[in-house]
Coordinates of N, CA and C in Angstrom, one line a residue:
M186 N -4.3 3.2 -22.1 CA -4.5 2.2 -21.1 C -6.0 1.7 -21.2
A187 N -6.2 0.4 -21.3 CA -7.5 -0.1 -21.4 C -8.3 0.1 -20.2
A188 N -9.6 0.2 -20.3 CA -10.5 0.5 -19.2 C -10.4 -0.5 -18.1
S189 N -10.3 -1.8 -18.4 CA -10.2 -2.8 -17.4 C -8.8 -2.7 -16.6
C190 N -7.8 -2.3 -17.3 CA -6.5 -2.2 -16.7 C -6.5 -1.0 -15.8
R191 N -7.1 0.1 -16.3 CA -7.2 1.3 -15.5 C -8.0 1.1 -14.2
A192 N -9.1 0.3 -14.3 CA -9.9 0.0 -13.1 C -9.1 -0.9 -12.2
Q193 N -8.3 -1.8 -12.7 CA -7.5 -2.7 -11.8 C -6.5 -1.8 -11.1
V194 N -5.9 -0.9 -11.7 CA -4.9 0.0 -11.1 C -5.5 0.8 -10.0
L195 N -6.7 1.4 -10.3 CA -7.4 2.2 -9.3 C -7.8 1.4 -8.1
R196 N -8.3 0.2 -8.3 CA -8.6 -0.7 -7.2 C -7.4 -1.0 -6.3
L197 N -6.3 -1.2 -7.0 CA -5.1 -1.5 -6.3 C -4.6 -0.3 -5.5
Y198 N -4.7 0.9 -6.1 CA -4.4 2.1 -5.4 C -5.2 2.3 -4.2
R199 N -6.5 2.2 -4.3 CA -7.4 2.3 -3.2 C -7.1 1.3 -2.1
A200 N -6.8 0.0 -2.5 CA -6.5 -1.0 -1.5 C -5.2 -0.7 -0.7
L201 N -4.2 -0.2 -1.4 CA -3.0 0.2 -0.8 C -3.2 1.3 0.2
L202 N -4.0 2.3 -0.2 CA -4.3 3.5 0.8 C -5.1 3.0 1.9
R203 N -6.1 2.1 1.7 CA -7.0 1.6 2.7 C -6.2 0.8 3.7
E204 N -5.3 -0.1 3.2 CA -4.5 -0.9 4.1 C -3.5 0.0 4.9
S205 N -3.0 1.0 4.3 CA -2.0 1.9 5.0 C -2.7 2.6 6.1
Q206 N -4.0 2.9 6.0 CA -4.7 3.6 7.0 C -4.8 2.8 8.3
R207 N -4.6 1.5 8.2 CA -4.7 0.6 9.4 C -3.5 0.7 10.3
F208 N -2.4 1.3 9.8 CA -1.2 1.4 10.7 C -1.7 2.3 11.9
T209 N -1.3 1.8 13.1 CA -1.7 2.6 14.3 C -0.7 3.7 14.5
A210 N 0.5 3.5 14.2 CA 1.6 4.5 14.4 C 1.5 5.6 13.3
Y211 N 1.4 6.8 13.7 CA 1.2 8.0 12.8 C 2.4 8.0 11.8
G212 N 3.6 7.8 12.2 CA 4.7 7.9 11.3 C 4.7 6.9 10.2
Y213 N 4.4 5.6 10.6 CA 4.3 4.6 9.6 C 3.2 4.9 8.6
R214 N 2.0 5.3 9.1 CA 0.9 5.6 8.3 C 1.1 6.7 7.3
T215 N 1.6 7.8 7.8 CA 1.9 8.9 6.8 C 3.0 8.6 5.8
Y216 N 4.0 7.9 6.2 CA 5.1 7.5 5.3 C 4.5 6.6 4.2
A217 N 3.8 5.6 4.6 CA 3.2 4.7 3.6 C 2.3 5.4 2.6
I218 N 1.4 6.2 3.1 CA 0.5 6.9 2.3 C 1.2 7.9 1.3
R219 N 2.2 8.6 1.8 CA 3.0 9.5 1.0 C 3.8 8.7 -0.1
R220 N 4.4 7.6 0.2 CA 5.1 6.8 -0.7 C 4.2 6.2 -1.8
I221 N 3.0 5.8 -1.4 CA 2.0 5.2 -2.4 C 1.6 6.3 -3.4
R222 N 1.2 7.5 -2.8 CA 0.8 8.6 -3.7 C 1.9 9.0 -4.7
D223 N 3.1 9.1 -4.1 CA 4.3 9.5 -5.0 C 4.6 8.5 -6.1
A224 N 4.5 7.2 -5.7 CA 4.8 6.2 -6.7 C 3.8 6.2 -7.8
F225 N 2.5 6.3 -7.5 CA 1.5 6.3 -8.5 C 1.5 7.6 -9.4
R226 N 1.8 8.7 -8.8 CA 2.0 9.9 -9.5 C 3.2 9.8 -10.5
E227 N 4.3 9.3 -10.0 CA 5.5 9.1 -10.8 C 5.3 8.2 -12.0
N228 N 4.4 7.2 -11.9 CA 4.2 6.3 -13.0 C 2.9 6.5 -13.7
K229 N 2.3 7.7 -13.5 CA 1.0 8.0 -14.1 C 1.1 8.0 -15.7
Q230 N 2.2 8.4 -16.2 CA 2.3 8.5 -17.7 C 2.8 7.3 -18.4
V231 N 3.0 6.2 -17.7 CA 3.4 4.9 -18.3 C 2.3 4.4 -19.2
K232 N 2.7 4.1 -20.5 CA 1.7 3.6 -21.5 C 2.0 2.1 -21.9
D233 N 3.2 1.7 -21.7 CA 3.5 0.3 -22.1 C 2.8 -0.7 -21.3
A234 N 2.1 -1.6 -21.9 CA 1.3 -2.6 -21.2 C 2.2 -3.6 -20.3
G235 N 3.4 -3.9 -20.8 CA 4.3 -4.8 -20.1 C 4.8 -4.1 -18.8
E236 N 5.2 -2.8 -19.0 CA 5.7 -2.1 -17.8 C 4.6 -1.9 -16.8
I237 N 3.4 -1.6 -17.3 CA 2.2 -1.4 -16.4 C 2.0 -2.7 -15.6
Q238 N 2.1 -3.9 -16.2 CA 1.9 -5.1 -15.5 C 3.0 -5.4 -14.5
T239 N 4.2 -5.0 -14.8 CA 5.3 -5.1 -13.9 C 5.0 -4.3 -12.6
L240 N 4.6 -3.0 -12.9 CA 4.3 -2.1 -11.8 C 3.1 -2.6 -10.9
V241 N 2.1 -3.2 -11.6 CA 1.0 -3.7 -10.8 C 1.4 -4.9 -10.0
N242 N 2.3 -5.7 -10.5 CA 2.8 -6.9 -9.7 C 3.6 -6.4 -8.5
K243 N 4.4 -5.4 -8.7 CA 5.2 -4.8 -7.6 C 4.3 -4.2 -6.6
A244 N 3.2 -3.5 -7.0 CA 2.3 -2.9 -6.1 C 1.5 -4.0 -5.3
R245 N 1.2 -5.1 -5.9 CA 0.5 -6.2 -5.2 C 1.4 -6.8 -4.1
T246 N 2.7 -6.9 -4.5 CA 3.7 -7.4 -3.5 C 3.8 -6.4 -2.3
N247 N 3.8 -5.1 -2.6 CA 3.8 -4.1 -1.6 C 2.6 -4.1 -0.7
L248 N 1.4 -4.4 -1.3 CA 0.2 -4.5 -0.6 C 0.3 -5.7 0.4
E249 N 0.8 -6.8 0.0 CA 1.0 -7.9 0.9 C 1.9 -7.6 2.1
I250 N 3.0 -6.9 1.7 CA 3.9 -6.5 2.8 C 3.3 -5.5 3.8
I251 N 2.5 -4.6 3.3 CA 1.8 -3.6 4.2 C 0.9 -4.4 5.1
H252 N 0.1 -5.3 4.5 CA -0.9 -6.0 5.3 C -0.2 -6.8 6.4
R253 N 0.9 -7.5 6.0 CA 1.7 -8.3 7.0 C 2.2 -7.4 8.1
Q254 N 2.7 -6.3 7.8 CA 3.3 -5.4 8.8 C 2.2 -4.8 9.7
V255 N 1.0 -4.5 9.1 CA -0.1 -4.0 10.0 C -0.5 -5.1 11.0
V256 N -0.6 -6.3 10.5 CA -1.0 -7.4 11.4 C 0.0 -7.7 12.5
R257 N 1.3 -7.6 12.1 CA 2.4 -7.8 13.1 C 2.4 -6.7 14.1
L258 N 2.2 -5.5 13.7 CA 2.1 -4.4 14.7 C 0.9 -4.5 15.6
M259 N -0.2 -4.9 15.0 CA -1.4 -5.1 15.9 C -1.2 -6.2 16.9
L260 N -0.6 -7.3 16.5 CA -0.3 -8.4 17.4 C 0.7 -7.9 18.5
F261 N 1.7 -7.2 18.1 CA 2.6 -6.7 19.1 C 2.0 -5.8 20.1
I262 N 1.1 -4.9 19.7 CA 0.5 -3.9 20.6 C -0.5 -4.7 21.5
E263 N -1.2 -5.7 20.9 CA -2.1 -6.5 21.7 C -1.4 -7.3 22.8
R264 N -0.2 -7.8 22.4 CA 0.6 -8.6 23.4 C 1.1 -7.7 24.5
R265 N 1.5 -6.5 24.1 CA 2.0 -5.6 25.1 C 0.9 -5.2 26.1
L266 N -0.3 -5.0 25.6 CA -1.4 -4.7 26.5 C -1.8 -5.8 27.4
N267 N -1.6 -7.0 27.0 CA -2.0 -8.2 27.8 C -0.9 -8.5 28.9
L268 N 0.2 -7.9 28.8 CA 1.3 -8.1 29.8 C 1.1 -7.4 31.1

């Protein structure tokens, strides 16, 4: 794996873990972190550049989903507190 590709994957891994830490619910947070770690460990030995790019794109999509869910949950909690 090229150094730039490795750095890109590591940045994405850190971003996924960082965003998952923002879940306020313990169950969501631990599940997301466990799934992220398992997925990256499972695909650690992938060498094919095309497959790596596919996995990176899938991880970016998952990062967007996690971010969207965190924001929705935060808005829901804020709304409940204001009632």
